Coordinates of C-alpha atoms in Angstrom, one line a residue:
M1 CA 20.0 3.7 -15.4
R2 CA 20.7 0.7 -13.6
I3 CA 20.6 0.4 -9.6
S4 CA 22.3 -2.3 -8.1
G5 CA 20.1 -4.5 -5.2
V6 CA 21.5 -2.3 -2.6
G7 CA 21.3 0.9 -3.1
R8 CA 24.0 3.6 -3.4
G9 CA 25.8 4.6 -0.2
A10 CA 23.8 2.1 2.4
R11 CA 25.6 0.6 5.2
P12 CA 24.3 -2.6 7.0
G13 CA 22.9 -2.1 9.7
S14 CA 22.7 2.2 9.3
A15 CA 19.1 3.9 9.4
A16 CA 19.1 3.5 6.0
E17 CA 16.3 0.6 5.7
D18 CA 16.0 -0.1 9.1
G19 CA 13.3 -0.1 12.2
R20 CA 13.8 2.6 14.4
P21 CA 14.1 1.8 18.6
G22 CA 11.4 1.2 20.4
A23 CA 8.2 -1.0 20.4
A24 CA 4.4 0.8 20.5
E25 CA 2.6 -1.1 22.8
D26 CA -1.1 -2.0 23.3
G27 CA -0.8 -4.1 19.5
R28 CA 0.3 -1.2 17.4
T29 CA 3.6 -2.4 15.1
T30 CA 6.3 -0.6 13.4
G31 CA 9.7 -2.6 12.9
T32 CA 11.2 -1.9 16.2
E33 CA 11.6 -4.4 18.8
N34 CA 13.1 -4.4 22.5
G35 CA 14.6 -1.0 21.9
R36 CA 17.0 -2.2 18.6
T37 CA 17.9 -0.6 16.0
G38 CA 18.8 -2.8 12.9
A39 CA 17.4 -6.0 14.3
A40 CA 16.5 -6.5 10.5
E41 CA 20.0 -8.8 10.7
D42 CA 18.5 -10.9 13.0
R43 CA 14.9 -12.0 12.0
R44 CA 13.9 -13.1 8.8
T45 CA 10.6 -12.0 7.4
G46 CA 8.3 -15.1 6.1
A47 CA 12.2 -16.9 5.4
A48 CA 12.1 -20.6 4.9
E49 CA 14.1 -22.9 7.4
D50 CA 16.7 -24.2 5.0
G51 CA 18.1 -23.4 1.2
P52 CA 20.8 -21.1 0.3
A53 CA 19.5 -16.9 -0.2
A54 CA 19.3 -15.8 -3.4
A55 CA 21.2 -12.6 -4.7
A56 CA 20.1 -9.5 -5.0
G57 CA 17.6 -8.4 -8.1
E58 CA 18.5 -5.6 -10.4
V59 CA 17.0 -2.1 -10.4
T60 CA 16.3 -0.6 -13.7
R61 CA 14.9 3.0 -15.0
S62 CA 16.1 3.8 -18.1
G63 CA 17.7 2.7 -21.2
P64 CA 18.2 -1.2 -22.4
L65 CA 16.9 -4.4 -20.2
P66 CA 19.8 -6.0 -19.1
G67 CA 19.8 -9.5 -20.9
G68 CA 19.3 -8.6 -24.3
E69 CA 17.5 -11.9 -25.9
G70 CA 18.9 -14.3 -24.7
A71 CA 17.3 -13.3 -20.9
V72 CA 14.4 -15.7 -20.5
Y73 CA 12.8 -15.0 -17.1
D74 CA 10.2 -18.0 -15.4
V75 CA 7.3 -15.5 -14.6
V76 CA 7.2 -11.5 -15.4
V77 CA 5.0 -9.5 -13.3
V78 CA 3.1 -6.9 -14.7
G79 CA 2.6 -3.6 -12.7
A80 CA 4.4 -2.9 -9.3
G81 CA 1.8 -2.0 -6.7
V82 CA 0.9 -3.6 -3.7
V83 CA -0.3 -7.3 -5.7
G84 CA 1.9 -7.3 -8.1
A85 CA 4.7 -6.2 -5.6
A86 CA 3.4 -8.9 -2.9
I87 CA 2.8 -11.4 -6.3
A88 CA 6.7 -11.0 -6.8
R89 CA 7.7 -11.3 -3.4
A90 CA 6.0 -14.6 -2.4
L91 CA 7.5 -16.5 -6.1
A92 CA 11.4 -14.7 -4.1
R93 CA 10.5 -17.7 -1.8
H94 CA 11.3 -20.2 -4.7
P95 CA 14.5 -20.8 -7.0
L96 CA 13.2 -18.3 -9.9
R97 CA 14.2 -15.7 -12.0
I98 CA 11.6 -13.2 -11.8
A99 CA 11.0 -9.9 -12.8
L100 CA 8.3 -7.3 -12.1
V101 CA 7.3 -4.3 -14.5
E102 CA 6.0 -1.1 -13.7
A103 CA 5.1 1.3 -16.7
A104 CA 5.1 4.4 -13.6
N105 CA 8.9 5.6 -12.3
D106 CA 7.7 4.2 -9.1
V107 CA 6.6 0.9 -7.4
G108 CA 2.9 1.8 -6.2
D109 CA 2.2 5.0 -8.6
G110 CA -1.2 4.7 -9.0
T111 CA -3.7 3.0 -7.1
S112 CA -1.8 1.8 -4.0
K113 CA -0.4 5.5 -3.2
A114 CA -3.8 7.0 -3.1
N115 CA -6.2 5.1 -0.8
T116 CA -7.6 5.0 2.7
A117 CA -5.2 3.2 4.3
I118 CA -7.6 1.0 5.9
L119 CA -6.1 -2.7 7.1
H120 CA -9.8 -4.1 6.9
T121 CA -11.0 -7.3 8.6
G122 CA -13.1 -8.1 6.0
F123 CA -16.6 -8.6 8.6
D124 CA -18.6 -6.5 5.5
A125 CA -17.5 -8.8 2.3
V126 CA -19.8 -10.7 0.1
P127 CA -19.9 -14.1 2.8
G128 CA -18.5 -17.1 0.7
S129 CA -16.9 -14.6 -1.9
L130 CA -13.3 -15.2 -2.9
E131 CA -12.7 -11.1 -1.8
A132 CA -13.8 -12.4 1.9
R133 CA -11.7 -15.6 2.1
L134 CA -8.3 -13.4 0.8
V135 CA -9.4 -10.3 3.1
R136 CA -10.0 -12.8 6.4
E137 CA -6.7 -13.9 5.3
G138 CA -4.4 -11.3 4.3
H139 CA -5.6 -9.3 7.1
R140 CA -4.0 -11.9 9.3
L141 CA -0.6 -11.8 6.9
L142 CA 0.0 -8.3 6.8
T143 CA -0.9 -7.7 10.6
A144 CA 2.0 -10.5 11.3
Y145 CA 4.5 -9.2 8.3
A146 CA 3.9 -5.8 9.5
R147 CA 5.5 -6.3 12.5
E148 CA 8.7 -8.2 11.0
A149 CA 8.9 -5.5 8.4
G150 CA 7.8 -2.6 10.0
V151 CA 5.6 -1.0 8.2
P152 CA 3.8 1.0 11.0
V153 CA 0.2 -0.2 12.1
E154 CA -2.3 1.2 14.6
P155 CA -5.5 -1.6 15.6
L156 CA -8.2 0.9 16.4
G157 CA -10.8 -0.2 15.5
A158 CA -13.9 0.6 13.8
L159 CA -17.8 2.2 14.6
L160 CA -20.2 1.9 12.0
V161 CA -22.4 5.0 13.6
A162 CA -26.2 4.4 13.1
R163 CA -27.6 7.9 12.7
D164 CA -31.9 7.3 12.4
E165 CA -33.9 4.7 13.5
T166 CA -33.0 2.4 9.9
Q167 CA -29.4 2.4 10.2
R168 CA -30.1 1.1 13.9
A169 CA -31.8 -1.7 12.6
A170 CA -29.7 -2.6 9.9
L171 CA -26.4 -2.8 13.0
P172 CA -27.9 -6.5 13.9
R173 CA -28.3 -8.0 10.5
L174 CA -24.8 -6.6 9.6
A175 CA -23.2 -7.9 13.2
E176 CA -24.6 -11.1 11.4
K177 CA -22.6 -10.7 7.9
A178 CA -20.0 -10.0 10.5
V179 CA -20.0 -13.5 11.7
R180 CA -20.3 -15.3 8.4
N181 CA -17.3 -13.8 7.7
G182 CA -15.5 -15.3 10.3
L183 CA -15.3 -12.5 12.9
H184 CA -17.3 -13.1 16.3
T185 CA -15.8 -10.0 18.3
T186 CA -18.5 -7.3 16.5
R187 CA -20.8 -6.0 19.0
I188 CA -23.7 -3.0 19.2
I189 CA -23.6 -0.3 21.5
D190 CA -25.5 1.8 22.6
A191 CA -25.3 5.8 22.0
I192 CA -24.2 6.7 25.5
E193 CA -21.0 3.9 25.0
L194 CA -20.6 5.1 21.8
A195 CA -20.4 9.0 22.9
A196 CA -18.2 7.9 26.3
R197 CA -15.6 6.6 23.2
E198 CA -16.2 8.9 20.7
P199 CA -17.0 12.3 22.8
H200 CA -17.1 15.1 19.3
L201 CA -19.4 12.6 17.5
D202 CA -22.8 14.2 16.3
P203 CA -24.7 13.9 19.5
G204 CA -27.9 12.8 16.9
A205 CA -25.7 9.6 16.7
L206 CA -28.3 6.0 17.9
A207 CA -25.8 3.3 18.3
A208 CA -22.9 1.4 16.6
L209 CA -21.5 -1.9 15.4
D210 CA -18.2 -2.2 17.6
V211 CA -15.8 -4.2 14.8
P212 CA -11.9 -4.7 16.3
G213 CA -9.1 -5.3 14.2
E214 CA -9.6 -2.9 11.6
S215 CA -6.8 -0.8 12.1
I216 CA -5.0 2.2 10.2
V217 CA -1.6 1.2 7.9
C218 CA 0.9 2.7 6.1
P219 CA 0.7 1.8 2.2
W220 CA 3.2 3.3 1.1
T221 CA 5.7 1.4 3.0
T222 CA 3.4 -1.7 2.6
V223 CA 4.2 -1.6 -1.1
L224 CA 7.8 -0.5 -0.9
A225 CA 8.8 -3.2 1.5
Y226 CA 7.3 -6.1 -0.4
A227 CA 9.5 -4.3 -3.7
T228 CA 12.4 -4.1 -1.6
Q229 CA 12.3 -7.6 -0.5
A230 CA 11.5 -9.0 -3.7
V231 CA 14.7 -7.0 -5.0
R232 CA 16.8 -7.7 -2.0
S233 CA 15.4 -11.6 -2.6
G234 CA 16.5 -12.1 -6.8
V235 CA 13.7 -10.5 -8.2
D236 CA 14.6 -7.8 -10.8
L237 CA 12.8 -4.7 -11.1
H238 CA 11.9 -2.9 -14.4
L239 CA 10.5 0.7 -14.2
N240 CA 9.4 2.5 -17.1
C241 CA 9.0 -0.4 -19.1
R242 CA 5.8 -0.2 -20.5
V243 CA 4.2 -3.3 -21.9
E244 CA 2.8 -3.0 -25.2
E245 CA 2.5 -6.0 -26.8
V246 CA 2.4 -9.3 -25.9
R247 CA 3.6 -11.9 -28.5
P248 CA 2.0 -15.5 -26.6
G249 CA 4.3 -18.8 -27.5
D250 CA 5.5 -22.0 -26.5
P251 CA 7.7 -21.9 -24.9
H252 CA 8.2 -18.4 -24.1
H253 CA 5.8 -15.0 -24.1
R254 CA 8.1 -12.6 -25.6
L255 CA 7.1 -8.9 -23.9
A256 CA 7.8 -5.8 -26.0
T257 CA 7.9 -3.2 -24.1
R258 CA 9.5 0.9 -24.4
R259 CA 13.0 -0.8 -23.4
G260 CA 13.3 -3.5 -24.9
T261 CA 12.3 -7.3 -25.2
L262 CA 11.3 -9.8 -22.5
R263 CA 10.9 -13.2 -23.2
T264 CA 9.3 -15.4 -20.0
R265 CA 7.6 -18.9 -19.5
H266 CA 4.5 -17.5 -17.5
L267 CA 2.7 -14.2 -17.6
V268 CA 0.8 -12.6 -14.5
N269 CA -1.1 -9.5 -15.0
A270 CA -1.0 -7.1 -12.1
C271 CA -2.1 -4.2 -13.6
G272 CA -4.7 -2.6 -11.6
L273 CA -7.2 -0.4 -13.8
Y274 CA -5.1 -1.5 -16.6
A275 CA -6.0 -5.1 -16.0
D276 CA -8.3 -5.5 -19.1
A277 CA -6.2 -3.3 -21.2
F278 CA -3.7 -5.9 -20.3
D279 CA -6.2 -9.3 -20.9
A280 CA -6.9 -7.7 -24.2
L281 CA -3.2 -8.2 -25.5
V282 CA -3.0 -12.2 -24.3
G283 CA -6.2 -12.2 -26.3
R284 CA -9.1 -12.3 -23.2
E285 CA -11.5 -10.4 -22.6
D286 CA -13.9 -11.5 -19.4
F287 CA -14.9 -8.2 -18.1
T288 CA -13.9 -4.1 -17.9
V289 CA -12.6 -2.3 -15.2
T290 CA -14.8 1.2 -14.8
P291 CA -12.6 3.6 -12.6
R292 CA -14.2 4.5 -10.1
R293 CA -12.6 8.1 -8.5
G294 CA -12.3 9.0 -4.9
Q295 CA -11.7 11.7 -3.7
L296 CA -10.3 12.3 0.3
L297 CA -9.8 15.3 2.6
V298 CA -6.5 14.9 4.6
F299 CA -7.2 17.2 8.0
D300 CA -4.3 18.9 9.9
K301 CA -2.3 16.9 12.6
A302 CA -4.5 19.6 15.6
A303 CA -7.7 17.5 14.3
R304 CA -6.5 13.7 15.7
A305 CA -8.1 14.6 19.3
L306 CA -11.0 14.8 17.5
V307 CA -11.7 11.1 16.8
R308 CA -10.4 7.5 18.3
H309 CA -11.5 5.3 15.9
I310 CA -12.3 4.8 12.5
L311 CA -15.7 6.0 11.8
L312 CA -17.9 3.9 9.5
P313 CA -21.3 4.8 7.8
V314 CA -24.0 2.3 7.9
P315 CA -24.6 0.9 4.4
G316 CA -27.6 2.1 2.5
P317 CA -28.6 1.8 -0.9
L318 CA -26.7 4.4 -2.4
G319 CA -23.2 2.5 -0.9
K320 CA -20.9 3.0 2.0
G321 CA -20.9 6.6 2.4
V322 CA -17.8 8.7 3.4
L323 CA -15.3 7.9 6.7
V324 CA -13.3 9.7 9.4
S325 CA -10.4 8.1 9.9
P326 CA -7.1 8.7 11.5
T327 CA -4.0 8.1 10.1
V328 CA -1.4 6.5 11.1
Y329 CA 1.0 10.1 10.4
G330 CA -1.2 11.3 13.0
N331 CA -3.7 13.5 10.7
V332 CA -7.3 12.7 9.9
M333 CA -9.0 11.5 6.7
L334 CA -12.3 11.9 5.4
G335 CA -13.7 10.5 2.3
P336 CA -13.6 9.0 -0.2
T337 CA -16.4 9.8 -3.1
A338 CA -17.3 7.3 -5.4
E339 CA -17.8 8.0 -9.2
D340 CA -17.6 6.1 -11.8
L341 CA -15.6 7.7 -14.6
D342 CA -14.4 6.9 -18.5
D343 CA -10.9 8.3 -17.9
K344 CA -8.3 6.2 -16.6
T345 CA -6.1 9.4 -15.5
A346 CA -8.7 11.5 -13.8
T347 CA -7.2 12.0 -10.0
G348 CA -8.0 15.6 -9.7
T349 CA -10.7 16.8 -7.4
T350 CA -13.5 18.6 -8.0
A351 CA -15.1 21.4 -6.4
E352 CA -18.1 19.6 -6.0
G353 CA -16.4 16.5 -4.7
I354 CA -15.1 18.7 -1.7
A355 CA -18.0 20.2 -0.8
G356 CA -19.9 17.3 -0.9
L357 CA -17.2 15.4 1.9
R358 CA -17.6 18.4 3.9
E359 CA -20.8 18.2 4.0
Q360 CA -20.7 14.6 4.8
G361 CA -17.9 14.5 7.5
G362 CA -20.1 17.4 9.2
R363 CA -22.2 15.0 10.1
V364 CA -20.6 12.5 11.6
L365 CA -18.0 14.6 13.2
P366 CA -19.2 18.5 13.3
A367 CA -15.8 19.9 14.7
L368 CA -13.9 18.7 12.1
L369 CA -15.3 21.6 9.9
D370 CA -13.3 23.9 11.8
E371 CA -10.0 22.1 11.2
E372 CA -7.9 23.0 9.3
V373 CA -7.4 20.9 5.9
T374 CA -3.6 20.3 4.4
A375 CA -3.8 17.9 1.5
V376 CA -7.2 17.0 -1.3
Y377 CA -6.4 14.2 -3.2
A378 CA -8.5 11.6 -5.6
G379 CA -7.3 7.9 -6.3
L380 CA -9.1 5.6 -8.9
R381 CA -10.2 2.5 -7.2
A382 CA -10.9 -0.7 -10.4
A383 CA -15.0 -1.4 -10.3
T384 CA -15.6 -4.3 -12.9
G385 CA -19.2 -4.8 -12.3
Q386 CA -18.9 -7.7 -9.6
E387 CA -19.2 -7.5 -6.3
D388 CA -15.9 -9.4 -6.3
Y389 CA -11.8 -10.0 -7.4
R390 CA -11.9 -11.3 -11.3
I391 CA -8.4 -13.6 -10.6
A392 CA -8.3 -16.1 -12.8
A393 CA -6.0 -19.0 -14.2
H394 CA -5.6 -19.4 -18.1
P395 CA -3.6 -22.5 -18.1
A396 CA -3.4 -22.7 -22.1
L397 CA -0.8 -19.7 -21.8
R398 CA 0.2 -20.3 -18.8
Y399 CA -1.3 -16.8 -17.6
V400 CA -2.8 -15.1 -14.7
T401 CA -4.8 -12.5 -14.6
A402 CA -5.7 -10.5 -10.6
G403 CA -8.0 -8.2 -11.9
G404 CA -10.4 -6.0 -10.4
I405 CA -8.8 -6.0 -7.0
R406 CA -10.7 -2.9 -5.5
S407 CA -10.3 -0.5 -2.0
T408 CA -9.5 -4.1 -0.8
G409 CA -6.3 -5.1 -2.1
L410 CA -4.5 -3.5 0.7
S411 CA -5.7 -5.9 3.2
A412 CA -5.6 -8.9 1.2
S413 CA -2.4 -8.6 -0.9
L414 CA -0.3 -11.2 0.7
A415 CA -3.4 -13.6 0.6
I416 CA -3.9 -12.4 -3.1
A417 CA 0.0 -13.7 -3.8
E418 CA -0.6 -16.7 -2.4
H419 CA -3.2 -17.3 -4.1
V420 CA -1.6 -16.4 -7.4
L421 CA 1.4 -18.8 -6.7
G422 CA -1.3 -21.7 -6.5
L423 CA -3.2 -20.8 -9.8
L424 CA 0.8 -20.6 -11.6
A425 CA 0.8 -24.3 -10.8
D426 CA -2.2 -24.8 -12.2
C427 CA -0.8 -23.0 -15.1
G428 CA 2.4 -25.4 -14.7
L429 CA 5.3 -23.5 -12.7
D430 CA 7.4 -25.6 -10.9
P431 CA 8.4 -23.8 -8.0
G432 CA 10.9 -25.7 -6.9
P433 CA 12.0 -25.4 -2.9
E434 CA 11.7 -22.5 -0.6
R435 CA 14.8 -20.4 0.6
P436 CA 15.0 -17.7 2.7
L437 CA 13.9 -14.1 2.0
A438 CA 16.0 -11.7 2.5
P439 CA 15.4 -9.1 6.0
V440 CA 14.2 -6.2 5.7
R441 CA 13.3 -3.6 7.9
M442 CA 12.2 -0.1 7.0
P443 CA 11.8 3.3 8.3
N444 CA 9.1 4.0 10.7
L445 CA 6.8 7.2 9.2
G446 CA 4.1 6.5 11.5
E447 CA 3.8 9.3 14.2
A448 CA 2.8 6.7 17.6
F449 CA 6.2 5.1 17.3
P450 CA 9.7 7.1 18.1
R451 CA 11.1 8.3 15.1
P452 CA 14.7 9.9 14.3
Y453 CA 14.3 13.4 15.5
R454 CA 13.5 12.3 18.8
D455 CA 16.1 9.6 19.3
A456 CA 19.0 10.6 20.5
G457 CA 21.5 7.4 20.4
L458 CA 21.1 7.8 16.7
I459 CA 21.5 11.6 16.5
A460 CA 25.1 11.1 18.5
R461 CA 26.1 8.1 16.2
E462 CA 24.3 10.0 13.0
P463 CA 23.8 13.2 13.6
E464 CA 22.0 13.7 10.2
F465 CA 19.3 12.6 11.9
G466 CA 19.1 15.2 14.3
A467 CA 18.9 17.8 11.1
I468 CA 15.2 18.3 10.4
V469 CA 14.5 19.9 6.8
C470 CA 10.8 19.2 6.5
H471 CA 9.9 21.0 10.2
C472 CA 5.8 19.9 9.3
E473 CA 6.5 16.5 9.4
R474 CA 9.5 16.1 10.9
V475 CA 12.3 14.5 8.2
T476 CA 15.5 14.9 8.6
R477 CA 18.2 15.5 6.8
G478 CA 19.2 11.6 7.5
E479 CA 16.0 10.6 6.7
I480 CA 16.1 12.1 3.0
R481 CA 19.7 10.5 2.2
A482 CA 18.7 7.2 3.3
A483 CA 15.9 6.5 0.9
L484 CA 18.0 8.0 -1.7
A485 CA 20.5 5.2 -0.9
S486 CA 17.7 2.3 -0.8
T487 CA 17.7 -0.9 -2.5
I488 CA 14.6 1.0 -4.5
P489 CA 15.4 4.6 -4.3
P490 CA 12.5 7.1 -5.6
G491 CA 12.0 7.9 -8.6
G492 CA 10.8 11.7 -8.1
L493 CA 9.9 13.8 -5.6
D494 CA 6.2 12.5 -4.6
G495 CA 8.3 9.0 -4.4
L496 CA 10.7 10.6 -2.0
R497 CA 8.0 11.6 0.0
R498 CA 6.2 8.4 0.1
R499 CA 9.4 6.8 1.8
T500 CA 10.3 9.8 4.2
R501 CA 6.7 12.2 4.7
A502 CA 9.1 15.6 2.9
R503 CA 6.9 18.0 1.8
G504 CA 3.5 15.9 3.2
G505 CA 2.5 18.3 6.1
R506 CA 0.9 22.0 6.6
C507 CA 2.7 23.5 4.0
Q508 CA 3.4 21.4 1.4
G509 CA 6.7 21.8 1.0
T510 CA 6.6 25.9 0.7
F511 CA 9.2 25.8 3.0
C512 CA 11.4 22.6 2.8
G513 CA 10.6 21.8 -0.7
A514 CA 13.9 24.3 -2.1
E515 CA 16.3 21.9 0.1
V516 CA 14.7 18.4 -0.6
R517 CA 14.6 19.2 -4.3
A518 CA 18.5 20.1 -3.6
L519 CA 19.3 16.8 -1.8
F520 CA 17.0 14.3 -4.3
E521 CA 19.0 16.2 -7.4
E522 CA 23.0 15.5 -5.5
P523 CA 25.2 13.8 -7.2
G524 CA 24.9 10.0 -7.5
S525 CA 21.5 10.2 -6.8
P526 CA 18.2 8.7 -8.4
A527 CA 18.0 12.7 -10.6
E528 CA 21.6 12.9 -11.2
K529 CA 21.8 9.7 -13.0
D530 CA 18.3 10.5 -14.8
G531 CA 19.1 13.8 -15.8
G532 CA 16.0 15.1 -13.8
G533 CA 14.2 16.0 -10.8
G534 CA 10.9 14.4 -11.1
R535 CA 7.9 15.7 -9.7

């Protein structure tokens, strides 16, 4: 299936991918400002001052790859998670032919869809490491990008809570580490102030390190915004396109995929958990990825009043422990576990893991255990045995590896992309002049900001945005149809949930599931074109 660079039925200035009216205060950001809908048309996210804009790229999910054997790309980025999509977007600023290739049927379908959804400052990274530098810079870049592109962000700040004297004695060292990482605003607060700021916290808490700037963010909207802007700016996105063989060559590498052969002058590995396996395809064996499973619990929205900050434990000899954090969707999250496995597909949860989370969460926020759990899930992070990213250029191969990104990849993504562009230049890529990126304004999924079902003006213009389908999450028929009409429509029901929150609430689709599936399978939808409804 081939989809044009603009999804079916989308209208300029419609709510398909534009921000909703109303801007939040106190530093919270979405893509809505000055009460205007469709403001994407007059602000170019990350755009250059001059130069012609590119024609939109193609999105394909099935069938032979367009162009056949004669098609040659300047750069192929393999892996459409948050890092790969960010790299493709950065490359789209230049007059290059770019492809973003993904084995799954949607963007952000691996590690990027199952994480703790925190925009980190990098205060606790290893000082002097590549990760520390890129997370610090990425926090600045993504905070600004979120404001422009419509990604919900809430800067709640974090508290590292000390529950015994050993942990309290460690707080000055952690504050000094934050300073070494460029964050000079942390401070230690005593038990009285801590209790005032977090009244539901376990009363045995002794002190905390206050870390301003730590934020919660929507990881789904982030990766989709990057990929959408890349496609609108000329990048071809090929989904369901697993690379099975790489034949390095000069001047072109040949990538054998399940849908045909791609030729490219330069190659970027952003394969996440499979970065080591892809390295092997080009003859590199620099590191091994161990999948580290993190199980998480999501509590009902009624729990949101229990916590005001991101609550982190003081790291100990056994690791960083689990956190308690609000989400931008109005829930509360508890997790993750950290279990090193052998299976890169082991995303199931376990009774032992869930019991351990509840035990640890109860020690931090006892009242949380009285609230209803609405979802349990697990994600896999790429551990490599080194406390830093594994990003490297191989000029002789015209090849860059962006591996070992771990849990901070979301925060560092835009900075990683800029770093990789520099490495590609070291590999001989001449990117040429910069040109404007196509504007993007994503629909708001954040609960702290105006949503369509409460927007009387929008509903008057487009009544389907007043027709609620998913009552748990207040998702309207208009939002679902807009997602199906977007630049990168969902490849399945899970992808639709990540774009709208439909089926993501208390009943997990028991009430709305049939209607959501019917909308997804309407004539002209991705499911109808592919001949199946997907998950």
